[in-house]
PDB file of C-alpha atoms and ligand atoms in Angstrom:
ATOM      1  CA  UNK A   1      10.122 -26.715 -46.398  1.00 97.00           C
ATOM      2  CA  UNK A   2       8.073 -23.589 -45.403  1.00 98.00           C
ATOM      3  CA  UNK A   3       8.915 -20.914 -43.336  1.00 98.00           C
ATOM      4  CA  UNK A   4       6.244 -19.294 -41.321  1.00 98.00           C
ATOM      5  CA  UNK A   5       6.828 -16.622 -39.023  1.00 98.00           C
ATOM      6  CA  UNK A   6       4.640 -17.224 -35.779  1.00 98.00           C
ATOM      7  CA  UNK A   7       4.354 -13.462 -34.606  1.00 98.00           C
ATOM      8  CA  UNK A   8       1.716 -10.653 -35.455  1.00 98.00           C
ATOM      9  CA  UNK A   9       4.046  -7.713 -34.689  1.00 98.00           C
ATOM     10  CA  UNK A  10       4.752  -6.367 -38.481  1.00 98.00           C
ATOM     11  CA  UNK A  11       7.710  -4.925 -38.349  1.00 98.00           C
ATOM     12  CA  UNK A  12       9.214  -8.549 -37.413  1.00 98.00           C
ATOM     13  CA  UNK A  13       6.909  -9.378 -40.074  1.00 98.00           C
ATOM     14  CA  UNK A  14       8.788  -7.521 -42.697  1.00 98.00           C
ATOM     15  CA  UNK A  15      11.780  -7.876 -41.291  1.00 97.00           C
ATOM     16  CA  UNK A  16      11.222 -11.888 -42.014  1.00 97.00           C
ATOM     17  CA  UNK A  17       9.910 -10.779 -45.533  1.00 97.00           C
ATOM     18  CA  UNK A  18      13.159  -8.981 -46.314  1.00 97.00           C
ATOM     19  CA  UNK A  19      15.203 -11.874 -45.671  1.00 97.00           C
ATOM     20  CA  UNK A  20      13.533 -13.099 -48.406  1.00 96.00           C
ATOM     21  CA  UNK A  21      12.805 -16.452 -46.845  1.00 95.00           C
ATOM     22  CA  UNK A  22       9.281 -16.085 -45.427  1.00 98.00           C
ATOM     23  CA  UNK A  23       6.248 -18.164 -46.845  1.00 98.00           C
ATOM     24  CA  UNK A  24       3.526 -16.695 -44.303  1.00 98.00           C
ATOM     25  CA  UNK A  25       2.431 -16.130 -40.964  1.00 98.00           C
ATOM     26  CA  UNK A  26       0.900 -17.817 -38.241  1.00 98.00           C
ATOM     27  CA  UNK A  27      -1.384 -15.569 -36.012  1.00 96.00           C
ATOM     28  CA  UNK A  28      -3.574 -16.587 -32.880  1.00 95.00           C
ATOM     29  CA  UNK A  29      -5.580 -14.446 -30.621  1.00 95.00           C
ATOM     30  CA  UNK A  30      -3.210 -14.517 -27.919  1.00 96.00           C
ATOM     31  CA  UNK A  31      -0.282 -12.937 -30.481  1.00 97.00           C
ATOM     32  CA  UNK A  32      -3.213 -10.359 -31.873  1.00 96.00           C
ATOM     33  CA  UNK A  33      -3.280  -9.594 -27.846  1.00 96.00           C
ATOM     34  CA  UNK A  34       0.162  -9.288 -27.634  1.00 96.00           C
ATOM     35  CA  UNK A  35       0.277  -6.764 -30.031  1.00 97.00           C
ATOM     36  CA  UNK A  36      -2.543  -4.611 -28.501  1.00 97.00           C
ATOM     37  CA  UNK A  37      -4.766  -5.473 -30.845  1.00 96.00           C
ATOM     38  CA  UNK A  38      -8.194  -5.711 -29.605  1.00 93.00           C
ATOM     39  CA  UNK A  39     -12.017  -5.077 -31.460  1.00 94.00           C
ATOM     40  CA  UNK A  40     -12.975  -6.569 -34.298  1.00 93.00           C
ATOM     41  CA  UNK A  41     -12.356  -3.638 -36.815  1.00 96.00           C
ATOM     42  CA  UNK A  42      -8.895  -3.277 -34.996  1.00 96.00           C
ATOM     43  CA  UNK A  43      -8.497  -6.971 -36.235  1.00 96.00           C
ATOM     44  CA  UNK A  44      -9.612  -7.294 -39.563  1.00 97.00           C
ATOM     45  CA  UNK A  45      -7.220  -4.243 -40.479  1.00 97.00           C
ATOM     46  CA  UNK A  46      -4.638  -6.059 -38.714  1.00 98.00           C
ATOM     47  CA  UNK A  47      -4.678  -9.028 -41.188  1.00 98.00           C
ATOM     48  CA  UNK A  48      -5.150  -6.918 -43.919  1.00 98.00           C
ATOM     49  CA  UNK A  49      -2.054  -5.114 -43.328  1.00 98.00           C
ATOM     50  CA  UNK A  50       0.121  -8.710 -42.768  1.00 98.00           C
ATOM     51  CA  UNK A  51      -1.328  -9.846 -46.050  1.00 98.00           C
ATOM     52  CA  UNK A  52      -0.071  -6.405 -47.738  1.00 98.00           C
ATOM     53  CA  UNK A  53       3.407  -7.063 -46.547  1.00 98.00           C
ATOM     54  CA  UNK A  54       3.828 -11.031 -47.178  1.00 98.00           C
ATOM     55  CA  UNK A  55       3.565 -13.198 -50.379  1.00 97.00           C
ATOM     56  CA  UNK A  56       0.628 -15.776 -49.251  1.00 98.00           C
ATOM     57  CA  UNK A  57      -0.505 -18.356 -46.006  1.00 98.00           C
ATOM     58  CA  UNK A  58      -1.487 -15.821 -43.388  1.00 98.00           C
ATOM     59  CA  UNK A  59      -3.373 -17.933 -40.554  1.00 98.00           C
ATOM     60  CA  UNK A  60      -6.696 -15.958 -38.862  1.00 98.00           C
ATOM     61  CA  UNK A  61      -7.607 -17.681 -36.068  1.00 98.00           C
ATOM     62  CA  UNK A  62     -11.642 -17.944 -35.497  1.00 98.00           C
ATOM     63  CA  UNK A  63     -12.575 -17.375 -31.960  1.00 97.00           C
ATOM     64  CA  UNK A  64     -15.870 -19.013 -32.025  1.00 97.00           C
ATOM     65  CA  UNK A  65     -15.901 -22.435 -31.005  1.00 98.00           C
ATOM     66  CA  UNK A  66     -19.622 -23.433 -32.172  1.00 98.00           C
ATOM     67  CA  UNK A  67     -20.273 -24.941 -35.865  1.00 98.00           C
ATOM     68  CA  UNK A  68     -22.607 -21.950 -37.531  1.00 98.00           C
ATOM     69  CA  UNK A  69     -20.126 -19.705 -35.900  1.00 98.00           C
ATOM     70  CA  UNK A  70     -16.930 -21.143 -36.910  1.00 98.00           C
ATOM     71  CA  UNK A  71     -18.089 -20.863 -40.509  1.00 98.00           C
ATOM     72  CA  UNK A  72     -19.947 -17.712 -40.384  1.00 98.00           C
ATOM     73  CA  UNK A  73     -16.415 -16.020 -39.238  1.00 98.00           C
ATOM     74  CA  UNK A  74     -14.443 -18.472 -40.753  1.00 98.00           C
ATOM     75  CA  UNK A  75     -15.888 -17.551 -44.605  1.00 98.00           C
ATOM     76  CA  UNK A  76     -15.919 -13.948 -43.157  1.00 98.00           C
ATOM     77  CA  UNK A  77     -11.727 -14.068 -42.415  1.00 98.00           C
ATOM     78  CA  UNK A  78     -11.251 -15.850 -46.015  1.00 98.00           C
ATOM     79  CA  UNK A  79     -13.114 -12.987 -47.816  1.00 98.00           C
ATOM     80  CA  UNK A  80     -10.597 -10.539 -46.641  1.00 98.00           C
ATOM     81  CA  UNK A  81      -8.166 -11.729 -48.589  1.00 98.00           C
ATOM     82  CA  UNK A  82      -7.044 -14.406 -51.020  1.00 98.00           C
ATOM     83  CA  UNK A  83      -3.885 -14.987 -48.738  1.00 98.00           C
ATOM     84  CA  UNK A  84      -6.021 -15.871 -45.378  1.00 98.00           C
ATOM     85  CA  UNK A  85      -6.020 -19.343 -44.206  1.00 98.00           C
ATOM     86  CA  UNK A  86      -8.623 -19.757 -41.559  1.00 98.00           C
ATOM     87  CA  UNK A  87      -7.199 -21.182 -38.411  1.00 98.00           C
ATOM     88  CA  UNK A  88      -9.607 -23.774 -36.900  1.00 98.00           C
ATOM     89  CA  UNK A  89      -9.253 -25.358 -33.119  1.00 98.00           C
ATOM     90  CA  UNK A  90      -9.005 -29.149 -32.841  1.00 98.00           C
ATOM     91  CA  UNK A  91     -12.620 -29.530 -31.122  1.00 98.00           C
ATOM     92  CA  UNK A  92     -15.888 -31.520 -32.610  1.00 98.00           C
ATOM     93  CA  UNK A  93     -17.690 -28.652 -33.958  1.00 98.00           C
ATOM     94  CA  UNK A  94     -13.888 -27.227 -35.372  1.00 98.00           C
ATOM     95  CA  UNK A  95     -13.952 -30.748 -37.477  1.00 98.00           C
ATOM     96  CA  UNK A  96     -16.987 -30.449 -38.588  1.00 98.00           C
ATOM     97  CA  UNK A  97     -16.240 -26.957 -39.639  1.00 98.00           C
ATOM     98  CA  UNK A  98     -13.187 -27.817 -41.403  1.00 98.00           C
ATOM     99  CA  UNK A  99     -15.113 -30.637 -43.458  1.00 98.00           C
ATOM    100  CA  UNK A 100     -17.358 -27.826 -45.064  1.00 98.00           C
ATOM    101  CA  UNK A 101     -15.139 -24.720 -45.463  1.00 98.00           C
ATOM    102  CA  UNK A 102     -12.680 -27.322 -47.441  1.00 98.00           C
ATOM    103  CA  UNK A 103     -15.696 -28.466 -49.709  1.00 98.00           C
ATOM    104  CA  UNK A 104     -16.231 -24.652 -50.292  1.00 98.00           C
ATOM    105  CA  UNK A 105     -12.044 -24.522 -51.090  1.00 98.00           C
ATOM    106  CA  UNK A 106     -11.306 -22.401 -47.942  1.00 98.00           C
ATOM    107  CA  UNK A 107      -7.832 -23.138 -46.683  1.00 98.00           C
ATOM    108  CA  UNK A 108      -7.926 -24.148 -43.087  1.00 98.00           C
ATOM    109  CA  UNK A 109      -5.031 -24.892 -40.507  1.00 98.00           C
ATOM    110  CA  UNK A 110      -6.317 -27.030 -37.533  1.00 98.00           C
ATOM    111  CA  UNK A 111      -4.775 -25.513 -34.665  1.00 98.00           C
ATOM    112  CA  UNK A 112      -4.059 -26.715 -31.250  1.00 98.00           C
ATOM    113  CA  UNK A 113      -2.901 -30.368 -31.886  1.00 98.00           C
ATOM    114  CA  UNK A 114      -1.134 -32.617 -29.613  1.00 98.00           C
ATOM    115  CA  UNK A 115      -1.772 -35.896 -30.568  1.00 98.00           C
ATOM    116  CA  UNK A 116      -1.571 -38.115 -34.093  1.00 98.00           C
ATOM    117  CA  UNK A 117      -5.260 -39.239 -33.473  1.00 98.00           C
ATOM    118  CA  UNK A 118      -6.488 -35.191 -33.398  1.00 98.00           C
ATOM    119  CA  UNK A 119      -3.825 -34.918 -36.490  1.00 98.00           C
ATOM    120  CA  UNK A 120      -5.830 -37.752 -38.565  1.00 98.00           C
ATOM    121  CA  UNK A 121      -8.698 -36.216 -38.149  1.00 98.00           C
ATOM    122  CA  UNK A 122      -8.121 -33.280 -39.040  1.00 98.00           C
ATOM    123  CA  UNK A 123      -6.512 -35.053 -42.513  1.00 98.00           C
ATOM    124  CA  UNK A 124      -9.784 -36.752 -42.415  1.00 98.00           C
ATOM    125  CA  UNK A 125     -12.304 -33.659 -42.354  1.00 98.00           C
ATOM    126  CA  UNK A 126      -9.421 -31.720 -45.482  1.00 98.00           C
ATOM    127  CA  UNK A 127      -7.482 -29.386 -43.540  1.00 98.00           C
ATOM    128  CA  UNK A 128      -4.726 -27.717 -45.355  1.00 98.00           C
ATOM    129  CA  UNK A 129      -2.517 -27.889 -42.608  1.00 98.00           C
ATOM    130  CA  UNK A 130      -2.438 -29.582 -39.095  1.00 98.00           C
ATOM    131  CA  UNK A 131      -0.428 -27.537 -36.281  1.00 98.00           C
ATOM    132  CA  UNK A 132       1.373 -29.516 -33.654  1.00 98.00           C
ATOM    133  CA  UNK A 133       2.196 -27.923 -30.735  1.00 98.00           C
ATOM    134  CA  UNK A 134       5.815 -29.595 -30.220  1.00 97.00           C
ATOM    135  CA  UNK A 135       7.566 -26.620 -27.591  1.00 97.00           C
ATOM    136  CA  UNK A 136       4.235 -26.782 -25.403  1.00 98.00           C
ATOM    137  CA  UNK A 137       4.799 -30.391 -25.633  1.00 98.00           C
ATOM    138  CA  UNK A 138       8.342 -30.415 -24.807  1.00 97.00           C
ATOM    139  CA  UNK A 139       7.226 -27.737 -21.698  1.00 97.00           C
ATOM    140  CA  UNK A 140       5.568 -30.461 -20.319  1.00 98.00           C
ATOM    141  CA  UNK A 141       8.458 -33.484 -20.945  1.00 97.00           C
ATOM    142  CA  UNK A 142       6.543 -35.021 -23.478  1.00 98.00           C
ATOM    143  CA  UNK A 143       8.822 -35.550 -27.082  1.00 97.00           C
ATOM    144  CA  UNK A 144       7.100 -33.107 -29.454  1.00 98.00           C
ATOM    145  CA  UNK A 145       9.002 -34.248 -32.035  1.00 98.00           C
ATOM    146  CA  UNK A 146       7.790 -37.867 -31.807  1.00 98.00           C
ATOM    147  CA  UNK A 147       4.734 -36.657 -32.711  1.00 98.00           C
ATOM    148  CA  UNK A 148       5.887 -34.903 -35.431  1.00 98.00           C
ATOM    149  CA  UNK A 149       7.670 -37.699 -36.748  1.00 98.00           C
ATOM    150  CA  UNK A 150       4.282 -40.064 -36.381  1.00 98.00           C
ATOM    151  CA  UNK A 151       1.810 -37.457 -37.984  1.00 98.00           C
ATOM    152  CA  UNK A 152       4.515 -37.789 -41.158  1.00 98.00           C
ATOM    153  CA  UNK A 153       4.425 -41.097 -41.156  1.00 98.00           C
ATOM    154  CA  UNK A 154       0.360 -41.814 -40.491  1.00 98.00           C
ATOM    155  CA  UNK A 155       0.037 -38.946 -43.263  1.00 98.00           C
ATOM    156  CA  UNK A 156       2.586 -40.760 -45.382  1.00 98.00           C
ATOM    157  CA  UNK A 157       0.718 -44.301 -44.973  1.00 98.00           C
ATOM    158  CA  UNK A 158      -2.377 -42.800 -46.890  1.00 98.00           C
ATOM    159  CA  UNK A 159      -1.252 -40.265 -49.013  1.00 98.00           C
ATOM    160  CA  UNK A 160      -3.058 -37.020 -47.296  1.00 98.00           C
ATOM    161  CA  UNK A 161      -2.257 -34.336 -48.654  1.00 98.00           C
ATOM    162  CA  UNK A 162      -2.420 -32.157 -45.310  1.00 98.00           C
ATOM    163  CA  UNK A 163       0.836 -30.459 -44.864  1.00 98.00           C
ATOM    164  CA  UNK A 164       2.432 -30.800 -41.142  1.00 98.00           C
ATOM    165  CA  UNK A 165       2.612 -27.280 -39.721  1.00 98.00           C
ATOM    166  CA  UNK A 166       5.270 -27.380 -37.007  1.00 98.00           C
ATOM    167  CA  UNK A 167       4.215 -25.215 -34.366  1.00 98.00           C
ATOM    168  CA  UNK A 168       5.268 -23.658 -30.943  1.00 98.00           C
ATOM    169  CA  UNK A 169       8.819 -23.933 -32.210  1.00 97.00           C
ATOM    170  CA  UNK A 170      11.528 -22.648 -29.870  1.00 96.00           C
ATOM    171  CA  UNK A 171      14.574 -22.636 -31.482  1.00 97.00           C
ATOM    172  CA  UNK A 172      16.959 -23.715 -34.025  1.00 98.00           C
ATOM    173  CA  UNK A 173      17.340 -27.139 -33.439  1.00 97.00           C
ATOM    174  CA  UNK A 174      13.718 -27.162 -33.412  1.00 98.00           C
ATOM    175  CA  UNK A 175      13.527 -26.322 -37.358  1.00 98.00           C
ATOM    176  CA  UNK A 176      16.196 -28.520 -37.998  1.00 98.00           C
ATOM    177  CA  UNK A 177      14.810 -31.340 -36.048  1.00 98.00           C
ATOM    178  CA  UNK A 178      11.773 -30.674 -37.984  1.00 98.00           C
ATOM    179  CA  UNK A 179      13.453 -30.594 -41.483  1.00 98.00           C
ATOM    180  CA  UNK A 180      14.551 -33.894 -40.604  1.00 98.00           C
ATOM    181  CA  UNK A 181      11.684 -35.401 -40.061  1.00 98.00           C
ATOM    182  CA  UNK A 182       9.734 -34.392 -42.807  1.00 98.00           C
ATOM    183  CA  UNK A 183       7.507 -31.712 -41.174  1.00 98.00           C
ATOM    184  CA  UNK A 184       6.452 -29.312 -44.313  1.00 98.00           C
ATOM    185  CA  UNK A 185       6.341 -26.248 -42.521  1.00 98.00           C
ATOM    186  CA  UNK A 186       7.469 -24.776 -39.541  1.00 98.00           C
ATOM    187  CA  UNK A 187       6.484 -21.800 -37.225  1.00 98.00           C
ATOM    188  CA  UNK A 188       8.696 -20.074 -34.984  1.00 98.00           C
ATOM    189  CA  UNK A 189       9.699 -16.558 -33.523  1.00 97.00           C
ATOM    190  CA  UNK A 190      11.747 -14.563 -36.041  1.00 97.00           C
ATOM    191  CA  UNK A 191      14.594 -15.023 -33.274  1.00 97.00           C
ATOM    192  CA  UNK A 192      15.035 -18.978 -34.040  1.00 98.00           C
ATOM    193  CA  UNK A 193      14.785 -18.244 -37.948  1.00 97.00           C
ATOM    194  CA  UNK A 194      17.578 -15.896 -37.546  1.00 97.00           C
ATOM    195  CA  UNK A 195      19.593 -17.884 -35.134  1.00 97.00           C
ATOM    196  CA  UNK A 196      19.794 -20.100 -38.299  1.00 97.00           C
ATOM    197  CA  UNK A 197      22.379 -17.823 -39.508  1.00 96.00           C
ATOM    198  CA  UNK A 198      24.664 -17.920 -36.541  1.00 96.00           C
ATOM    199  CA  UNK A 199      28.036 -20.259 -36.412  1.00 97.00           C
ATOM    200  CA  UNK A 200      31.353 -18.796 -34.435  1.00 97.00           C
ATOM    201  CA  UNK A 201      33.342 -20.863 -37.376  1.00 98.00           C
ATOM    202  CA  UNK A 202      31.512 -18.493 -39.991  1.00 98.00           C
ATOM    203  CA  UNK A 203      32.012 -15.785 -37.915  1.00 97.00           C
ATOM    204  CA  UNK A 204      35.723 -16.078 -37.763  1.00 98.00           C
ATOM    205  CA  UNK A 205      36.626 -17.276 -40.644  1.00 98.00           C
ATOM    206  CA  UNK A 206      34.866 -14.051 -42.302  1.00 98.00           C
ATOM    207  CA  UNK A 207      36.596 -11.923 -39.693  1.00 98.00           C
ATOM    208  CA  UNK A 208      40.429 -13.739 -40.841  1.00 98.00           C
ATOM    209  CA  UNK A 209      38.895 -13.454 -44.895  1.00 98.00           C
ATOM    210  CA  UNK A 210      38.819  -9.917 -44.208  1.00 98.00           C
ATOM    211  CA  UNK A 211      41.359  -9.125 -42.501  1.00 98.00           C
ATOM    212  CA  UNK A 212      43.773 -11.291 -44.614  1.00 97.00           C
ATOM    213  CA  UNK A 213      42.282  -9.562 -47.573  1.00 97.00           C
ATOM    214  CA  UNK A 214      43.519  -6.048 -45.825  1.00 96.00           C
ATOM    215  CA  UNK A 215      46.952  -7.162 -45.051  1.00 96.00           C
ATOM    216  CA  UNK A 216      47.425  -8.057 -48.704  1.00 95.00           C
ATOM    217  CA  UNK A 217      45.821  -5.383 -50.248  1.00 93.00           C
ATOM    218  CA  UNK A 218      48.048  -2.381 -47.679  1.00 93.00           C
ATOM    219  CA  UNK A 219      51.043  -4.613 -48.957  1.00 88.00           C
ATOM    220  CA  UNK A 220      51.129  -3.678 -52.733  1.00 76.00           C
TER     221      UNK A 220
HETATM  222  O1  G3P B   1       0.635 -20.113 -33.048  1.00 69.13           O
HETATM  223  C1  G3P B   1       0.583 -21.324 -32.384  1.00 69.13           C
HETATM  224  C2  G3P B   1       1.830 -21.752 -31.680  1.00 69.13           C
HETATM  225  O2  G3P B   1       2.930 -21.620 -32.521  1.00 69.13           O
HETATM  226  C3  G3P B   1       2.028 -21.171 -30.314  1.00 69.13           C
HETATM  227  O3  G3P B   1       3.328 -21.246 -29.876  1.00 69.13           O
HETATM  228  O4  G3P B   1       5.104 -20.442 -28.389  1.00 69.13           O
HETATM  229  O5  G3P B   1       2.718 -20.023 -27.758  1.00 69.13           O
HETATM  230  O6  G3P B   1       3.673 -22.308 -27.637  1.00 69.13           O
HETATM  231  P1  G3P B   1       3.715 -20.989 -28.328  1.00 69.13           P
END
């Protein structure tokens, strides 16, 4: 399973990186915003720097939402750098976009997906990845993880070779959920990767390792 950190703020970036567990990054205009980063030179410099920090899969989101457009700044992103995967909104003209920047082997990551019908169809037109939204989902009582667990098995059923990027993850159990269900990526806030980590068993039994391992060694 990959691990993508959802997030354009770098230092989380590399913080993710040194943990040595990171496989990209997942960006989208409102995370770019986030960040202060606004203008198009502002932008492009932006990716540039994620890509210098992390190993491959960074997702640049197009903000055009017509067909010539979507291309024109989708094949723009992808020359930046081998590492960019252009991220590609679930609408007609986003399809249709996908379809040809695959045939001209441009990565693409469908974004904005909330149902197994968008999901096919994306698999249809050759995206690389397909991004349900499952927290926004769960937000609005509706089991994001069903639909993770129907995109696997639709996907599964015809052999596509689009990988499921779990998106809008919230937590933990959210990646774990995901890892059980087959999802073959996930991206999340660098807080719910780390919270990975965190047991109170581990915590105390390192804290009794220790101190047992002081008692004995003040004893010789
Ligand atoms: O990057 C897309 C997605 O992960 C957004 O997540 O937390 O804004 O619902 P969120």
């Amino acid at each position: 399973m990959k691990f993508f950190i959802d997030t354009a703020n770098l230092d989380q970036i590399k913080e993710a990186q040194d943990l040595g567990v990171l496989d990209g990054v997942t960006t989208n205009p409102s995370l770019m915003a986030k960040e202060g980063i606004t203008g198009d030179a502002n932008v492009i410099a932006h990716y540039k720097a994620i890509c210098a920090i992390v190993d491959d899969n960074v997702s640049a989101e197009v903000i055009s939402t017509t067909y010539d457009e979507i291309i024109k700044e989708g094949e723009a992103l992808a020359k930046l750098d081998p590492k960019i995967v252009v991220k590609v909104p679930m609408i007609k003209d986003g399809v249709k976009a996908i379809k040809y920047l695959s045939s001209k082997g441009i990565r693409t990551n469908c974004t904005l997906i909330f149902s197994a019908g968008q999901a096919l169809l994306a698999a249809k037109a050759g995206a690389t990845y397909v991004s349900p939204f499952l927290g926004r989902l769960d937000d609005i009582s509706t089991d994001g993880l069903q639909l993770i667990e129907d995109i696997r098995l639709i996907f599964d059923n015809y052999g596509y070779p689009t990988q499921i990027l779990a998106a809008s993850i919230r937590g933990p159990l959210h990646i774990v959920n995901c890892a059980k269900l087959g999802a073959d990526v996930i991206t999340g806030p660098l807080s719910a990767i780390t919270a990975l980590l965190k047991h109170p068993l581990t915590d105390s039994g390192l804290a009794q390792f220790l101190a047992d391992h002081k008692k004995a060694s003040e004893a010789k």
